[in-house]
mmCIF file of C-alpha atoms in Angstrom:
data_model
loop_
_atom_site.group_PDB
_atom_site.id
_atom_site.type_symbol
_atom_site.label_atom_id
_atom_site.label_comp_id
_atom_site.label_asym_id
_atom_site.label_seq_id
_atom_site.Cartn_x
_atom_site.Cartn_y
_atom_site.Cartn_z
ATOM 1 C CA MET U 1173 0.149 0.070 0.090
ATOM 2 C CA ALA U 1174 1.198 3.389 -0.987
ATOM 3 C CA ASP U 1175 0.259 6.855 -0.838
ATOM 4 C CA ASP U 1176 1.759 10.376 0.256
ATOM 5 C CA CYS U 1177 2.715 10.023 3.686
ATOM 6 C CA PHE U 1178 3.212 6.169 4.001
ATOM 7 C CA VAL U 1179 4.649 3.252 1.756
ATOM 8 C CA THR U 1180 4.732 -0.255 2.621
ATOM 9 C CA VAL U 1181 8.042 -1.419 0.978
ATOM 10 C CA ARG U 1182 7.325 -5.220 2.075
ATOM 11 C CA PRO U 1183 4.356 -6.123 3.811
ATOM 12 C CA PRO U 1184 3.920 -7.026 7.415
ATOM 13 C CA LEU U 1185 3.116 -10.357 8.879
ATOM 14 C CA ASP U 1186 -0.607 -10.948 9.592
ATOM 15 C CA ALA U 1187 -1.901 -9.205 12.719
ATOM 16 C CA GLY U 1188 -1.666 -12.243 15.327
ATOM 17 C CA GLU U 1189 2.008 -12.900 14.716
ATOM 18 C CA ARG U 1190 4.531 -11.926 17.026
ATOM 19 C CA LYS U 1191 6.596 -8.973 15.816
ATOM 20 C CA THR U 1192 9.380 -6.601 16.734
ATOM 21 C CA PHE U 1193 9.259 -3.062 15.486
ATOM 22 C CA VAL U 1194 12.671 -1.317 14.751
ATOM 23 C CA VAL U 1195 12.437 2.619 14.110
ATOM 24 C CA LEU U 1196 15.012 4.108 11.747
ATOM 25 C CA GLY U 1197 15.705 7.450 10.366
ATOM 26 C CA ALA U 1198 18.165 10.098 11.607
ATOM 27 C CA PRO U 1199 18.137 12.392 13.894
ATOM 28 C CA ARG U 1200 16.217 15.150 14.220
ATOM 29 C CA GLY U 1201 14.424 13.643 11.169
ATOM 30 C CA GLY U 1202 11.088 12.459 12.933
ATOM 31 C CA THR U 1203 11.825 8.921 14.929
ATOM 32 C CA SER U 1204 10.279 9.938 17.794
ATOM 33 C CA MET U 1205 7.225 10.851 15.950
ATOM 34 C CA ILE U 1206 7.394 7.274 15.009
ATOM 35 C CA ALA U 1207 8.083 5.739 18.455
ATOM 36 C CA GLY U 1208 5.172 8.194 20.359
ATOM 37 C CA SER U 1209 2.622 6.786 17.867
ATOM 38 C CA LEU U 1210 3.449 2.935 18.237
ATOM 39 C CA ARG U 1211 3.202 3.622 22.126
ATOM 40 C CA LEU U 1212 -0.028 5.445 21.886
ATOM 41 C CA ALA U 1213 -0.950 2.497 19.687
ATOM 42 C CA GLY U 1214 -0.358 0.083 22.399
ATOM 43 C CA ILE U 1215 2.827 -0.908 21.785
ATOM 44 C CA PHE U 1216 5.518 -1.343 24.240
ATOM 45 C CA MET U 1217 8.582 0.805 23.374
ATOM 46 C CA GLY U 1218 10.698 0.451 26.580
ATOM 47 C CA GLU U 1219 10.453 2.040 30.064
ATOM 48 C CA GLY U 1220 11.790 5.475 31.659
ATOM 49 C CA LEU U 1221 10.980 6.947 27.876
ATOM 50 C CA GLY U 1222 10.594 10.739 28.159
ATOM 51 C CA GLY U 1223 9.600 12.858 25.022
ATOM 52 C CA GLN U 1224 12.082 11.330 22.858
ATOM 53 C CA HIS U 1225 10.815 7.903 23.560
ATOM 54 C CA GLU U 1226 14.225 6.298 23.580
ATOM 55 C CA ASP U 1227 14.590 3.262 25.315
ATOM 56 C CA PRO U 1228 17.624 3.623 27.778
ATOM 57 C CA ALA U 1229 18.167 -0.075 27.288
ATOM 58 C CA PHE U 1230 19.367 0.330 23.789
ATOM 59 C CA LYS U 1231 21.788 3.404 24.682
ATOM 60 C CA ARG U 1232 24.156 1.059 26.710
ATOM 61 C CA GLU U 1233 27.172 0.590 24.445
ATOM 62 C CA ALA U 1234 28.013 -3.338 24.893
ATOM 63 C CA VAL U 1235 26.130 -5.783 22.754
ATOM 64 C CA GLU U 1236 25.434 -8.155 25.360
ATOM 65 C CA ASP U 1237 23.773 -5.453 27.619
ATOM 66 C CA LYS U 1238 20.846 -4.772 24.279
ATOM 67 C CA LEU U 1239 20.924 -8.621 23.488
ATOM 68 C CA ALA U 1240 19.894 -9.113 27.210
ATOM 69 C CA ALA U 1241 17.258 -6.353 26.494
ATOM 70 C CA ILE U 1242 15.705 -8.152 23.615
ATOM 71 C CA ALA U 1243 15.843 -11.344 25.291
ATOM 72 C CA ASP U 1244 13.912 -9.469 28.206
ATOM 73 C CA ARG U 1245 11.411 -7.887 25.841
ATOM 74 C CA ASN U 1246 10.810 -11.040 23.559
ATOM 75 C CA ARG U 1247 9.755 -12.667 26.915
ATOM 76 C CA ARG U 1248 7.589 -9.930 28.135
ATOM 77 C CA PHE U 1249 5.809 -8.690 25.527
ATOM 78 C CA HIS U 1250 4.373 -10.420 22.150
ATOM 79 C CA THR U 1251 4.690 -7.284 20.028
ATOM 80 C CA TRP U 1252 7.477 -4.507 21.083
ATOM 81 C CA GLY U 1253 9.837 -2.085 19.762
ATOM 82 C CA TRP U 1254 12.300 0.594 20.294
ATOM 83 C CA LYS U 1255 13.448 4.205 18.747
ATOM 84 C CA LEU U 1256 16.966 5.175 18.636
ATOM 85 C CA PRO U 1257 18.598 6.914 15.601
ATOM 86 C CA ARG U 1258 22.176 4.898 16.213
ATOM 87 C CA THR U 1259 20.854 1.588 15.642
ATOM 88 C CA VAL U 1260 22.153 1.472 12.386
ATOM 89 C CA HIS U 1261 25.352 1.051 13.640
ATOM 90 C CA PHE U 1262 24.768 -2.419 15.484
ATOM 91 C CA PHE U 1263 21.872 -3.720 13.987
ATOM 92 C CA ASP U 1264 23.628 -6.161 12.265
ATOM 93 C CA GLU U 1265 24.871 -7.156 15.594
ATOM 94 C CA ILE U 1266 21.421 -7.915 17.176
ATOM 95 C CA LYS U 1267 19.069 -8.778 14.138
ATOM 96 C CA HIS U 1268 19.413 -12.626 14.925
ATOM 97 C CA ALA U 1269 17.761 -12.175 18.160
ATOM 98 C CA LEU U 1270 15.367 -10.290 16.897
ATOM 99 C CA VAL U 1271 11.462 -12.169 16.577
ATOM 100 C CA ASN U 1272 9.952 -11.647 13.040
ATOM 101 C CA PRO U 1273 11.473 -7.881 13.155
ATOM 102 C CA HIS U 1274 9.624 -5.411 11.312
ATOM 103 C CA LEU U 1275 11.212 -2.084 9.945
ATOM 104 C CA ILE U 1276 9.767 1.540 9.773
ATOM 105 C CA VAL U 1277 11.509 4.030 8.318
ATOM 106 C CA VAL U 1278 10.993 7.907 8.464
ATOM 107 C CA TYR U 1279 12.447 9.871 6.238
ATOM 108 C CA ARG U 1280 12.601 13.633 6.562
ATOM 109 C CA ASN U 1281 14.037 16.517 4.018
ATOM 110 C CA THR U 1282 17.875 16.136 4.944
ATOM 111 C CA LEU U 1283 17.715 20.025 5.026
ATOM 112 C CA ALA U 1284 15.446 20.153 7.248
ATOM 113 C CA VAL U 1285 17.127 17.627 9.467
ATOM 114 C CA ALA U 1286 20.430 19.858 8.934
ATOM 115 C CA ARG U 1287 18.444 22.860 10.076
ATOM 116 C CA SER U 1288 17.178 21.363 13.440
ATOM 117 C CA SER U 1289 20.438 19.867 14.135
ATOM 118 C CA ALA U 1290 22.164 23.287 13.726
ATOM 119 C CA ARG U 1291 19.006 24.950 15.596
ATOM 120 C CA ARG U 1292 19.448 22.161 18.744
ATOM 121 C CA ASP U 1293 23.304 22.868 18.862
ATOM 122 C CA ARG U 1294 22.778 26.613 18.115
ATOM 123 C CA ARG U 1295 25.574 26.833 15.066
ATOM 124 C CA PRO U 1296 25.051 27.762 11.511
ATOM 125 C CA LEU U 1297 23.450 25.802 9.037
ATOM 126 C CA ASP U 1298 26.119 24.370 6.603
ATOM 127 C CA LEU U 1299 27.030 21.486 4.285
ATOM 128 C CA HIS U 1300 28.769 19.225 6.708
ATOM 129 C CA LEU U 1301 25.244 18.959 8.499
ATOM 130 C CA ILE U 1302 23.178 18.248 5.652
ATOM 131 C CA LYS U 1303 26.145 15.712 4.483
ATOM 132 C CA VAL U 1304 26.148 14.084 7.996
ATOM 133 C CA ALA U 1305 21.944 13.244 7.676
ATOM 134 C CA THR U 1306 22.108 12.356 3.828
ATOM 135 C CA ARG U 1307 25.223 9.514 5.057
ATOM 136 C CA HIS U 1308 23.000 8.334 7.980
ATOM 137 C CA TYR U 1309 19.990 7.815 5.333
ATOM 138 C CA SER U 1310 22.473 6.063 3.630
ATOM 139 C CA LYS U 1311 23.189 3.737 6.440
ATOM 140 C CA VAL U 1312 19.242 3.115 6.885
ATOM 141 C CA PHE U 1313 19.140 1.720 3.240
ATOM 142 C CA ASP U 1314 21.650 0.122 3.085
ATOM 143 C CA ILE U 1315 19.686 -1.963 6.310
ATOM 144 C CA ILE U 1316 16.669 -1.975 4.201
ATOM 145 C CA ASP U 1317 18.498 -3.476 1.125
ATOM 146 C CA GLY U 1318 20.300 -6.367 3.018
ATOM 147 C CA ASN U 1319 17.950 -7.851 5.007
ATOM 148 C CA ASP U 1320 14.496 -9.191 3.624
ATOM 149 C CA MET U 1321 12.050 -8.040 6.365
ATOM 150 C CA PRO U 1322 8.681 -6.257 6.445
ATOM 151 C CA THR U 1323 9.360 -2.755 6.041
ATOM 152 C CA ALA U 1324 7.609 0.756 6.135
ATOM 153 C CA ILE U 1325 8.559 4.148 4.790
ATOM 154 C CA VAL U 1326 6.994 7.220 6.366
ATOM 155 C CA ALA U 1327 7.901 10.508 4.788
ATOM 156 C CA TYR U 1328 7.544 12.535 7.927
ATOM 157 C CA GLU U 1329 6.412 16.202 6.032
ATOM 158 C CA ALA U 1330 3.799 14.209 4.091
ATOM 159 C CA ALA U 1331 2.938 12.336 7.777
ATOM 160 C CA VAL U 1332 2.108 16.033 9.559
ATOM 161 C CA ALA U 1333 0.264 17.090 6.539
ATOM 162 C CA GLN U 1334 -2.121 14.017 6.804
ATOM 163 C CA PRO U 1335 -1.674 13.020 10.577
ATOM 164 C CA ARG U 1336 -5.031 11.194 10.142
ATOM 165 C CA LEU U 1337 -4.229 8.790 6.959
ATOM 166 C CA TYR U 1338 -0.873 8.089 8.637
ATOM 167 C CA ALA U 1339 -1.964 7.146 11.878
ATOM 168 C CA GLU U 1340 -4.539 4.419 9.874
ATOM 169 C CA ARG U 1341 -1.533 3.465 7.634
ATOM 170 C CA LEU U 1342 0.689 2.788 10.540
ATOM 171 C CA VAL U 1343 -2.035 1.150 12.919
ATOM 172 C CA LYS U 1344 -3.191 -1.507 10.049
ATOM 173 C CA TYR U 1345 1.224 -2.143 9.132
ATOM 174 C CA CYS U 1346 1.442 -2.857 12.833
ATOM 175 C CA GLY U 1347 -1.603 -5.307 13.209
ATOM 176 C CA VAL U 1348 -3.342 -3.665 15.857
ATOM 177 C CA GLU U 1349 -7.507 -3.319 15.847
ATOM 178 C CA PRO U 1350 -8.014 0.869 15.943
ATOM 179 C CA THR U 1351 -10.383 2.267 18.270
ATOM 180 C CA GLY U 1352 -11.424 5.838 17.018
ATOM 181 C CA GLU U 1353 -9.926 7.286 19.894
ATOM 182 C CA MET U 1354 -6.505 5.642 19.242
ATOM 183 C CA LEU U 1355 -6.512 7.254 15.760
ATOM 184 C CA GLU U 1356 -7.214 10.588 17.004
ATOM 185 C CA GLU U 1357 -4.525 10.651 20.005
ATOM 186 C CA ILE U 1358 -2.275 9.500 17.418
ATOM 187 C CA SER U 1359 -3.277 11.977 15.095
ATOM 188 C CA ALA U 1360 -3.255 14.807 17.972
ATOM 189 C CA PHE U 1361 0.408 13.712 18.679
ATOM 190 C CA VAL U 1362 1.454 14.231 15.478
ATOM 191 C CA GLY U 1363 -0.238 17.505 14.385
ATOM 192 C CA GLY U 1364 0.704 19.029 17.688
ATOM 193 C CA LYS U 1365 3.001 21.316 18.398
ATOM 194 C CA PRO U 1366 6.385 21.291 17.094
ATOM 195 C CA GLY U 1367 9.456 19.202 19.164
ATOM 196 C CA TYR U 1368 9.530 16.791 21.318
ATOM 197 C CA THR U 1369 6.116 15.806 23.216
ATOM 198 C CA GLU U 1370 6.234 13.435 26.013
ATOM 199 C CA ILE U 1371 3.361 10.998 26.355
ATOM 200 C CA PRO U 1372 1.526 11.438 29.836
ATOM 201 C CA GLY U 1373 0.752 7.840 31.418
ATOM 202 C CA GLU U 1374 1.436 4.119 30.148
ATOM 203 C CA VAL U 1375 -0.486 2.329 27.383
ATOM 204 C CA LEU U 1376 -0.817 -1.188 28.424
ATOM 205 C CA PRO U 1377 1.124 -3.183 25.888
ATOM 206 C CA ARG U 1378 -0.193 -6.807 24.939
ATOM 207 C CA ARG U 1379 1.823 -9.417 26.659
ATOM 208 C CA ALA U 1380 3.669 -12.533 25.338
#
């Protein structure tokens, strides 16, 4: 299925199957939007999350620590995921431990990514920042090309402009039974104020 904001490159497994959602994209490129949306859809994305929706367990440097976190999530949850832009640097080392990995890639205009990075770091926008974003996306697409996994690509700008359509497509890809309230919450989260947004409370994920 393809439209302006959501492209299914490789179809997902059936709704009842176990899945692990891996959110990929550039820093400042919209990965927090995807992760927050997944949380609102009832998918466990980690513990101790802030507005960036990043699981601290995957920020640990040792691969063994990441594998231990994966084993813990596999044991506790039927479907779960995580978001961390630097996953591109260690994905090949941990992918064997994932149960039915499904990639969700968010693509944002590289100039917009560079501008956001410059604003965050209070530095001038320059060619180097654009190159950094471009190289990161190159690593993301290497993962897509090198692995025959279910894959969806979200166009960031189009998703923000069409939050309801984005919500419907994302939930369908994930195999989650949508409710009107869920779709409204995701739409409001995506179409709200720019920047990082925390989600109050915790959703109830589906357990193994």
